[in-house]
Short mmCIF file of C-alpha atoms in Angstrom, two decimals:
data_model
loop_
_atom_site.label_atom_id
_atom_site.label_comp_id
_atom_site.label_asym_id
_atom_site.label_seq_id
_atom_site.Cartn_x
_atom_site.Cartn_y
_atom_site.Cartn_z
CA MET A 1 0.40 0.06 0.42
CA SER A 2 1.38 3.46 -0.54
CA ASP A 3 0.47 6.62 2.24
CA ASN A 4 -2.47 7.53 0.46
CA GLY A 5 -3.32 3.99 1.98
CA ARG A 6 -4.26 2.44 -2.59
CA ILE A 7 -2.52 -0.15 -3.63
CA GLN A 8 0.18 -0.26 -5.04
CA CYS A 9 0.36 -0.72 -9.00
CA ALA A 10 2.26 -0.59 -12.76
CA GLY A 11 0.17 0.64 -15.45
CA LEU A 12 0.56 -0.59 -19.07
CA VAL A 13 -1.38 0.46 -22.50
CA LEU A 14 -2.38 -1.48 -24.73
CA ALA A 15 -0.06 0.22 -28.27
CA GLY A 16 0.09 -2.79 -30.04
CA GLY A 17 -3.29 -3.06 -32.31
CA GLY A 18 -3.17 -4.14 -36.25
CA ALA A 19 -5.12 -0.46 -36.92
CA VAL A 20 -7.10 -2.28 -40.30
CA ARG A 21 -9.49 0.12 -40.76
CA LEU A 22 -7.28 2.90 -40.45
CA GLY A 23 -5.56 1.22 -42.60
CA GLY A 24 -3.30 0.19 -40.66
CA VAL A 25 -1.52 3.44 -38.85
CA ASP A 26 0.32 3.68 -35.50
CA LYS A 27 -2.98 4.71 -33.62
CA ALA A 28 0.04 4.88 -30.41
CA GLN A 29 0.85 8.69 -32.91
CA ILE A 30 -2.06 9.47 -33.58
CA GLN A 31 -1.62 12.98 -32.94
CA ILE A 32 -5.75 14.14 -30.85
CA GLY A 33 -5.06 18.33 -30.10
CA ASP A 34 -1.66 19.28 -28.69
CA GLN A 35 -0.29 15.88 -28.50
CA THR A 36 -0.05 12.02 -29.24
CA LEU A 37 -2.49 9.09 -28.05
CA LEU A 38 0.02 7.69 -26.74
CA LEU A 39 1.05 9.88 -24.71
CA ARG A 40 -1.63 11.42 -23.68
CA ALA A 41 -2.13 8.11 -22.03
CA ILE A 42 1.53 7.74 -21.00
CA GLY A 43 0.28 10.82 -18.78
CA ILE A 44 -2.41 9.09 -17.59
CA LEU A 45 -0.92 6.24 -15.88
CA GLY A 46 1.56 7.82 -14.27
CA GLN A 47 -1.05 10.19 -12.41
CA PHE A 48 -1.03 7.07 -9.90
CA ALA A 49 0.67 4.61 -11.38
CA GLU A 50 5.02 4.11 -9.96
CA ALA A 51 6.45 2.50 -13.85
CA ILE A 52 4.18 2.48 -17.13
CA ALA A 53 4.95 0.23 -20.17
CA ILE A 54 3.53 0.07 -22.99
CA SER A 55 2.31 -3.59 -24.96
CA GLY A 56 3.81 -3.28 -28.50
CA GLY A 57 2.30 -6.21 -30.15
CA PRO A 58 3.91 -9.35 -31.28
CA ASP A 59 7.15 -7.91 -33.03
CA PRO A 60 7.73 -4.42 -30.81
CA THR A 61 10.10 -2.31 -33.75
CA GLY A 62 12.01 -1.26 -30.52
CA SER A 63 12.25 -2.26 -26.60
CA GLU A 64 11.83 1.53 -25.39
CA MET A 65 9.83 4.70 -26.20
CA HIS A 66 9.89 7.54 -23.52
CA GLY A 67 11.58 6.61 -21.71
CA HIS A 68 8.94 3.71 -21.40
CA PRO A 69 10.34 0.09 -21.46
CA VAL A 70 7.75 -1.94 -25.08
CA LEU A 71 7.24 -5.67 -23.94
CA LYS A 72 6.42 -8.74 -27.39
CA ASP A 73 3.29 -10.34 -26.74
CA VAL A 74 3.87 -13.79 -24.89
CA SER A 75 1.75 -15.10 -27.17
CA PRO A 76 2.24 -13.38 -30.55
CA GLY A 77 -2.01 -14.30 -32.21
CA GLY A 78 -3.13 -13.98 -29.48
CA GLY A 79 -4.82 -10.74 -29.01
CA PRO A 80 -4.85 -7.84 -26.27
CA LEU A 81 -4.49 -10.46 -23.76
CA GLY A 82 -1.48 -11.94 -25.09
CA GLY A 83 0.36 -7.67 -24.47
CA ILE A 84 -1.33 -8.02 -21.17
CA ALA A 85 0.35 -11.21 -20.40
CA ALA A 86 3.07 -9.86 -20.99
CA GLY A 87 2.25 -6.17 -19.25
CA LEU A 88 1.28 -8.61 -15.92
CA SER A 89 5.14 -10.55 -16.22
CA TRP A 90 7.14 -7.15 -16.06
CA ALA A 91 4.29 -5.64 -13.40
CA ALA A 92 5.46 -8.82 -11.37
CA GLU A 93 8.87 -9.08 -12.22
CA GLU A 94 9.08 -4.95 -11.01
CA GLY A 95 7.02 -5.95 -7.92
CA PHE A 96 4.01 -4.65 -8.62
CA GLU A 97 0.70 -6.47 -7.37
CA TRP A 98 -0.80 -5.16 -9.83
CA LEU A 99 -1.29 -3.04 -12.49
CA ALA A 100 -4.00 -1.07 -14.77
CA VAL A 101 -4.87 -1.80 -18.54
CA MET A 102 -5.25 1.09 -20.96
CA PRO A 103 -6.13 1.04 -24.29
CA VAL A 104 -3.82 4.36 -25.91
CA ASP A 105 -6.66 4.48 -28.64
CA ALA A 106 -9.11 6.37 -26.51
CA PRO A 107 -8.21 9.90 -25.99
CA PHE A 108 -11.56 11.16 -23.52
CA LEU A 109 -10.23 7.92 -21.28
CA ASP A 110 -9.04 9.73 -17.36
CA GLU A 111 -7.87 8.49 -14.59
CA VAL A 112 -10.81 8.71 -12.44
CA PRO A 113 -11.85 4.40 -13.78
CA TYR A 114 -8.82 3.88 -13.14
CA LEU A 115 -9.76 5.64 -9.71
CA ARG A 116 -12.85 3.43 -8.65
CA LEU A 117 -11.38 0.66 -9.87
CA ILE A 118 -7.71 0.20 -7.51
CA GLU A 119 -10.67 1.16 -3.69
CA LYS A 120 -12.70 -2.49 -5.10
CA ALA A 121 -9.05 -3.51 -6.23
CA SER A 122 -10.34 -5.99 -2.45
CA GLU A 123 -12.42 -7.59 -4.28
CA SER A 124 -11.66 -9.69 -7.30
CA PRO A 125 -7.89 -9.50 -8.47
CA LEU A 126 -9.46 -8.65 -11.59
CA LEU A 127 -11.72 -6.17 -12.43
CA ILE A 128 -13.13 -4.62 -15.27
CA ALA A 129 -14.44 -1.44 -15.73
CA GLU A 130 -18.08 -1.17 -17.45
CA THR A 131 -20.69 1.24 -18.41
CA SER A 132 -23.28 -0.52 -20.48
CA ARG A 133 -21.27 -3.27 -21.16
CA PRO A 134 -17.96 -4.43 -20.01
CA GLN A 135 -14.81 -2.44 -20.99
CA TRP A 136 -12.84 -4.84 -20.99
CA LEU A 137 -9.57 -3.01 -22.50
CA ALA A 138 -10.26 -0.51 -18.50
CA SER A 139 -9.29 -2.96 -16.66
CA LEU A 140 -7.32 -2.89 -13.24
CA TRP A 141 -5.31 -6.98 -13.31
CA ALA A 142 -3.28 -8.59 -9.63
CA THR A 143 0.21 -9.67 -11.81
CA ARG A 144 -0.90 -13.07 -10.31
CA LEU A 145 -2.25 -13.37 -12.77
CA ALA A 146 0.30 -13.41 -15.44
CA THR A 147 1.22 -16.78 -16.00
CA ASP A 148 -2.76 -17.28 -16.73
CA ALA A 149 -2.84 -15.29 -18.72
CA GLY A 150 -0.14 -16.31 -20.77
CA GLN A 151 -1.96 -19.83 -20.85
CA ALA A 152 -5.30 -18.14 -21.90
CA ALA A 153 -3.54 -15.69 -24.79
CA ALA A 154 -1.75 -19.16 -26.35
CA GLY A 155 -5.51 -21.31 -25.47
CA GLU A 156 -8.45 -21.52 -28.37
CA ASP A 157 -10.32 -18.80 -26.69
CA LYS A 158 -8.32 -15.85 -26.21
CA SER A 159 -10.51 -12.95 -25.46
CA ILE A 160 -10.34 -10.82 -22.07
CA ALA A 161 -14.31 -11.86 -21.95
CA HIS A 162 -13.63 -15.46 -21.84
CA PHE A 163 -10.84 -15.15 -19.04
CA ALA A 164 -12.97 -12.93 -17.26
CA LYS A 165 -15.58 -15.79 -16.79
CA VAL A 166 -13.19 -18.29 -16.41
CA ILE A 167 -11.37 -16.48 -12.94
CA GLY A 168 -14.46 -14.37 -11.90
CA ALA A 169 -13.08 -11.48 -12.59
CA THR A 170 -15.58 -8.11 -10.62
CA LYS A 171 -17.58 -5.14 -12.90
CA ILE A 172 -17.33 -2.02 -11.77
CA ALA A 173 -20.80 0.15 -13.08
CA MET A 174 -20.25 3.41 -13.98
CA PRO A 175 -22.21 4.18 -16.96
CA GLU A 176 -22.29 7.93 -16.02
CA LEU A 177 -18.37 8.34 -17.86
CA ALA A 178 -19.93 5.90 -21.02
CA PRO A 179 -19.13 9.31 -22.83
CA MET A 180 -14.57 9.10 -22.36
CA PHE A 181 -14.58 4.95 -23.19
CA ASP A 182 -15.40 6.43 -27.27
CA ASN A 183 -11.95 4.65 -28.87
CA ILE A 184 -10.80 5.85 -32.40
CA ASN A 185 -11.14 3.06 -34.59
CA THR A 186 -12.56 4.27 -38.43
CA PRO A 187 -11.43 7.31 -40.36
CA GLU A 188 -14.49 8.70 -38.97
CA ASP A 189 -14.00 7.83 -35.81
CA LEU A 190 -10.70 9.85 -35.46
CA ALA A 191 -13.11 12.96 -37.87
CA LYS A 192 -15.16 13.06 -34.22
CA ALA A 193 -12.69 12.39 -32.59
CA ARG A 194 -10.83 15.42 -33.08
CA ALA A 195 -13.32 17.51 -34.00
CA ARG A 196 -14.33 16.31 -30.00
CA ALA A 197 -11.22 17.84 -28.30
CA VAL A 198 -11.07 20.81 -30.39
CA GLN A 199 -14.69 21.54 -29.00
CA ASN A 200 -13.54 21.08 -25.32
CA SER A 201 -10.82 23.44 -25.89
CA ASN A 202 -12.65 25.69 -26.50
CA GLN A 203 -15.34 25.06 -23.29
CA GLU A 204 -12.86 24.80 -21.44
CA PRO A 205 -12.57 28.17 -18.75
CA ARG A 206 -9.73 31.59 -19.79
CA SER A 207 -8.17 33.17 -17.38
CA ASP A 208 -8.67 37.04 -16.58
CA ASN A 209 -5.67 37.96 -18.52
CA VAL A 210 -5.85 35.50 -22.47
#
């Protein structure tokens, strides 16, 4: 536990997807507002995670980005679960009992859902944010699940939904936060996200001397 009574956890940015519907671009390097999706995700996780790694997919191009380790999936072809399993192993080696997982392509997701998951950490080894549906990639994992997650990523059903059901995950309802889970999968999604970011920026309060 940290001095403020919260659990100490590491963070993982899931940035290894193929982005097929976006023409194969690297989602992590997409610019929304004044920063890339990757830098934004790192900034959000950095508000409560004491160490951060990046899930780079089955064949990452480098071992480090922005000072953070880039991890190779433990089971290439295992989808997000393969990346999470690599993150769990890394976090365990770093001495953490918990890992907060964040998708890189959710430009409006902030720390609030994660703080709610952290508050409920004693209830389950895997906690999932839930709006009108489970937000599988916005989740908090006990690092002791590393081996089980790796085996599941190499198995027949590689979905997080199946793994969560098998181990008895807990879903934490937060329907009022649904808009912040909007993600980017298509060019239309990207255009809407950029327009929303501009609108949000224009709505920010201005100081008297601006």
